[in-house]
Every structure is written in structure tokens, then in C-alpha cells.
Short mmCIF file of C-alpha atoms in Angstrom, two decimals:
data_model
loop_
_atom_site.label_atom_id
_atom_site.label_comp_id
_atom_site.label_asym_id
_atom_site.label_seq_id
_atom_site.Cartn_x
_atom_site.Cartn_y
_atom_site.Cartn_z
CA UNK A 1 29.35 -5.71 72.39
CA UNK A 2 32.26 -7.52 73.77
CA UNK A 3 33.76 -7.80 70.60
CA UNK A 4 33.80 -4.13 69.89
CA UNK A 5 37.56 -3.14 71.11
CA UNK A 6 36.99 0.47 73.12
CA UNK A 7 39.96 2.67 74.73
CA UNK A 8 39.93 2.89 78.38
CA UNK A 9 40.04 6.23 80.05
CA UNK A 10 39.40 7.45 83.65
CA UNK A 11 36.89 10.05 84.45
CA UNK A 12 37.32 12.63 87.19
CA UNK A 13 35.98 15.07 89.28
CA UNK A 14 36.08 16.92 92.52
CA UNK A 15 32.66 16.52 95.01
CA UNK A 16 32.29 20.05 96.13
CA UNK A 17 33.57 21.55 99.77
CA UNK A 18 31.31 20.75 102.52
CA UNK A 19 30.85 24.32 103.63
CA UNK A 20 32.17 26.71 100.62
CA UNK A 21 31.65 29.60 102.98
CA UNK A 22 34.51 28.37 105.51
CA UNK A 23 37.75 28.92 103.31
CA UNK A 24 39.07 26.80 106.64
CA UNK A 25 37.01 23.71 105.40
CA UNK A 26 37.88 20.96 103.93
CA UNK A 27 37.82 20.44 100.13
CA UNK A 28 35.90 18.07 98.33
CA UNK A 29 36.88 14.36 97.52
CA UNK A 30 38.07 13.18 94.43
CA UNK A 31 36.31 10.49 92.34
CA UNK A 32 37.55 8.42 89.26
CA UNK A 33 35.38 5.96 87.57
CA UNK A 34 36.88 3.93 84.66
CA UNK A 35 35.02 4.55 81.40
CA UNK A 36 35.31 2.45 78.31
CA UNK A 37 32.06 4.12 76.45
CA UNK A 38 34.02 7.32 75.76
CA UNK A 39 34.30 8.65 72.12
CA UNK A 40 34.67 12.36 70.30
CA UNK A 41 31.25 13.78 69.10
CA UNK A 42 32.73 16.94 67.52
CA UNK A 43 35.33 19.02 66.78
CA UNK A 44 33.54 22.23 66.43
CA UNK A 45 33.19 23.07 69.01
CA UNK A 46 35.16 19.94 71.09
CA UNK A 47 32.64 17.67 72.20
CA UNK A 48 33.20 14.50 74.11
CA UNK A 49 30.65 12.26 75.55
CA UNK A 50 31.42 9.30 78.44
CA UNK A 51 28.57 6.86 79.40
CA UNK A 52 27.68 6.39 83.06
CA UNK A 53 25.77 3.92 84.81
CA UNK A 54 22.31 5.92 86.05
CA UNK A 55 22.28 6.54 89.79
CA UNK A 56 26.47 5.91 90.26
CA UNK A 57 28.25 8.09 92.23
CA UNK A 58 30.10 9.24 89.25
CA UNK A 59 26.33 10.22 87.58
CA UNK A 60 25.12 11.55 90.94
CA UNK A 61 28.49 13.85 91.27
CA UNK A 62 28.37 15.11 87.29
CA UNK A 63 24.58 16.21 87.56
CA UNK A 64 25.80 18.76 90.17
CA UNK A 65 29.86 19.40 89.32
CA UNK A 66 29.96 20.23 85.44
CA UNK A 67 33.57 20.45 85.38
CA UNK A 68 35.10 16.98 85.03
CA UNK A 69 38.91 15.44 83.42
CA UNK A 70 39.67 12.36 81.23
CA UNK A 71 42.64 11.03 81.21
CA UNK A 72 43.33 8.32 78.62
CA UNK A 73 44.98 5.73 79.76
CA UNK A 74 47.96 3.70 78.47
CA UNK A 75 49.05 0.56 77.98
CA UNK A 76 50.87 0.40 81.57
CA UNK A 77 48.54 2.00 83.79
CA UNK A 78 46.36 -0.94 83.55
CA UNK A 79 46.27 -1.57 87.31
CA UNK A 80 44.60 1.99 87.35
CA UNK A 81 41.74 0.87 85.33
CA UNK A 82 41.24 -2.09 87.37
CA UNK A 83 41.33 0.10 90.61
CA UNK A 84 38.56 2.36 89.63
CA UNK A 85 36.76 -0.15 88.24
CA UNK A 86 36.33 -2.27 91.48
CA UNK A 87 32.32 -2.92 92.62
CA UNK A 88 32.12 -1.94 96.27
CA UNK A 89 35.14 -0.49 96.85
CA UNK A 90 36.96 1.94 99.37
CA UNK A 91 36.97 5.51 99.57
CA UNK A 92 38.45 7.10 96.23
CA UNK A 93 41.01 9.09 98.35
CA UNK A 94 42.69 5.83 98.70
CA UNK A 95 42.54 5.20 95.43
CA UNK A 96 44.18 8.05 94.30
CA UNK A 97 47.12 7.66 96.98
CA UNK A 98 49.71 6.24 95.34
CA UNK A 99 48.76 7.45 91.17
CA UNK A 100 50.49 10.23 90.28
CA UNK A 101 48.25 13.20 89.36
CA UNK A 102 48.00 17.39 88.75
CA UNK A 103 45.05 19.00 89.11
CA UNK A 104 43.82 20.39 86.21
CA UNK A 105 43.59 24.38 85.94
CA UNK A 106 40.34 24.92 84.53
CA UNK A 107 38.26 21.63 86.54
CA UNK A 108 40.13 20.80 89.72
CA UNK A 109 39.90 17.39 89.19
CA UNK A 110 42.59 15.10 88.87
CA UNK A 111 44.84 14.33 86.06
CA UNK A 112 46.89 10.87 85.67
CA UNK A 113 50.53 11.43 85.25
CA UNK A 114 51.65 9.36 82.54
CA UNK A 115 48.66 9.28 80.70
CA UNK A 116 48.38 9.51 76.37
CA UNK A 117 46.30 12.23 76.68
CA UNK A 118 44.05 14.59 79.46
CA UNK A 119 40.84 16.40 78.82
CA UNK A 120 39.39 18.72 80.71
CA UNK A 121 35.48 19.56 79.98
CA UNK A 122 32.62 21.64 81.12
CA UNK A 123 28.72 19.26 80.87
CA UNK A 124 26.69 20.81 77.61
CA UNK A 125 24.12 17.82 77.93
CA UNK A 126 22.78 15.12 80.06
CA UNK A 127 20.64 12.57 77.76
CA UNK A 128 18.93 9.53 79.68
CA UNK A 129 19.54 6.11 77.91
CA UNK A 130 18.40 3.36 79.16
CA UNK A 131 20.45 2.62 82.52
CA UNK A 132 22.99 5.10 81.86
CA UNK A 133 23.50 8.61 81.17
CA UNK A 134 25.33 9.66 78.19
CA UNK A 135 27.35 12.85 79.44
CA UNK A 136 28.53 15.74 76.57
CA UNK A 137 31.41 17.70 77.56
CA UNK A 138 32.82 20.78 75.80
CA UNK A 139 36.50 20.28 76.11
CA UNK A 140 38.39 23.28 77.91
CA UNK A 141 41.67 22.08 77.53
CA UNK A 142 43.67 18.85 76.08
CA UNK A 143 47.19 17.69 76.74
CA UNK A 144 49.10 15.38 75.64
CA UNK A 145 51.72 14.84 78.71
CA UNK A 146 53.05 11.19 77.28
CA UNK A 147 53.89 9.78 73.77
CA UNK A 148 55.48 6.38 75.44
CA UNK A 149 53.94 3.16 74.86
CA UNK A 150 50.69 2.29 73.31
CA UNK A 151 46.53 3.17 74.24
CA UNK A 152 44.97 0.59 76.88
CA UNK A 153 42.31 -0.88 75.44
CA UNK A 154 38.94 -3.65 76.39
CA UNK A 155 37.93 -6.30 74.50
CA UNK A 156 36.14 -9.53 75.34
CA UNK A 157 35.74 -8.69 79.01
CA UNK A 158 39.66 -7.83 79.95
CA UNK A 159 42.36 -5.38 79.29
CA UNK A 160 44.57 -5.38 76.36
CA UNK A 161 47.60 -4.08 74.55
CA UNK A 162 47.48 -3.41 70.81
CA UNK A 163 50.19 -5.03 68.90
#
């Protein structure tokens, strides 16, 4: 399957508040996961569907938050796919730092600045496969904030730019 080229896109999502009662708590952490097994099911109605590795945090946090973001990456924000797609790695708050992101009306969850396009989507299904989850999302709202540059894509095991 490394010889199937795939667009690379970050998935997001807000972990609900600690104590939702306390309107003085604090809110929930965002998490990104880099996600090349992302593709369109339909159009009507919008369905998207992102593959997650069973038992992630990412797969953990979207069987209890439905409302999740993509945000599909270009061909310069490669050093933000490599970030989220670190094994082991520090607290997403720190990973988000320094990327500029809004927060998207309808999900919360962040949405990279500079990106081709952003997705924001609601969980229709959960279907086991194998070690991963296959997530379907009905898409609340799309954007496309940037028309600069090219897509990011994978193929053979790295990061690439068409052309």
C-alpha cells in the first residue's frame, strides 16, 4: 500500500471539560492526529470517513466527542504532519502552540490556518476493521481558507509534493 499516493490531512477534536457543571473549569484539550486514510464517501448527504488506529487516543476521544475537524493539509505545512504524527509524544497543547488555528463554529475543535481546505463533521458510524476504526462523518461545514500552493501528499513511506 505504499505505493498508493494518499493526501494528508489532520484530524481534530476537543476532549470534553473536566467538570461541565463549573463554567469556572477548565476546557478540554485539543488533539490532532495525522490521517492519510481519509477519502469522501458521499455527497448526498456529505460523508467523509478517516481511519484510526483501534484503542488511540484519537479513537478513544471520537467514540465519546462526535464533533471532530479536518483540515487538509498543504504542501508547506509538512512539519505539521510530522508533528502529529510523532509515536510517544508530548502533550497535544504543545503541539498546537505555535500552528496557527480558529476554532471551528459548529465542533470546537481546531482548524489549521493555511490549510487547502477544513471540514467540520458530526460521527454517523463507527465500523470495526481490523486494527482500526473506520470513522463516517456528516460534514457540517467546509471551507476553503487557502488556494496557495499544492495538496501534501504520502507515498512510499515520506511526504511529498506533486509536481
Amino acid at each position: 500500500m505504499s505505493r498508493l499516493a494518499s493526501g494528508v490531512v489532520l484530524v481534530t477534536a476537543q476532549e470534553a471539560s473536566l467538570d461541565p457543571d463549573d463554567p469556572h473549569a477548565p476546557g478540554g484539550e485539543d488533539v490532532g492526529m495525522t490521517a492519510t486514510s481519509f477519502l469522501s464517501v458521499s455527497l448526498d448527504p456529505p460523508l467523509v470517513m478517516v481511519s484510526v488506529r483501534e484503542g488511540s487516543r484519537m479513537d478513544d476521544l471520537l467514540a465519546e466527542q462526535p464533533l471532530w475537524a479536518v483540515s487538509v493539509l498543504a504542501e508547506s505545512q509538512r512539519h505539521i504532519a510530522g508533528r502529529f504524527a510523532m509515536k510517544g509524544r508530548i502533550s497535544d497543547r504543545l503541539l498546537f502552540a505555535d500552528i496557527p488555528y480558529v476554532r471551528g463554529q459548529a465542533s470546537g475543535a481546531p482548524l489549521v490556518g493555511g490549510a487547502l481546505a477544513t471540514l467540520e463533521c458530526r460521527t454517523e458510524q463507527r465500523v470495526p476493521a481490523g486494527d482500526h476504526t473506520l470513522v463516517i462523518g456528516r460534514v457540517l461545514t467546509s471551507t476553503t481558507p487557502s488556494a496557495d500552493g499544492g495538496p501534501l501528499a504520502y507515498f512510499r513511506g515520506r511526504y511529498r509534493q506533486l509536481g
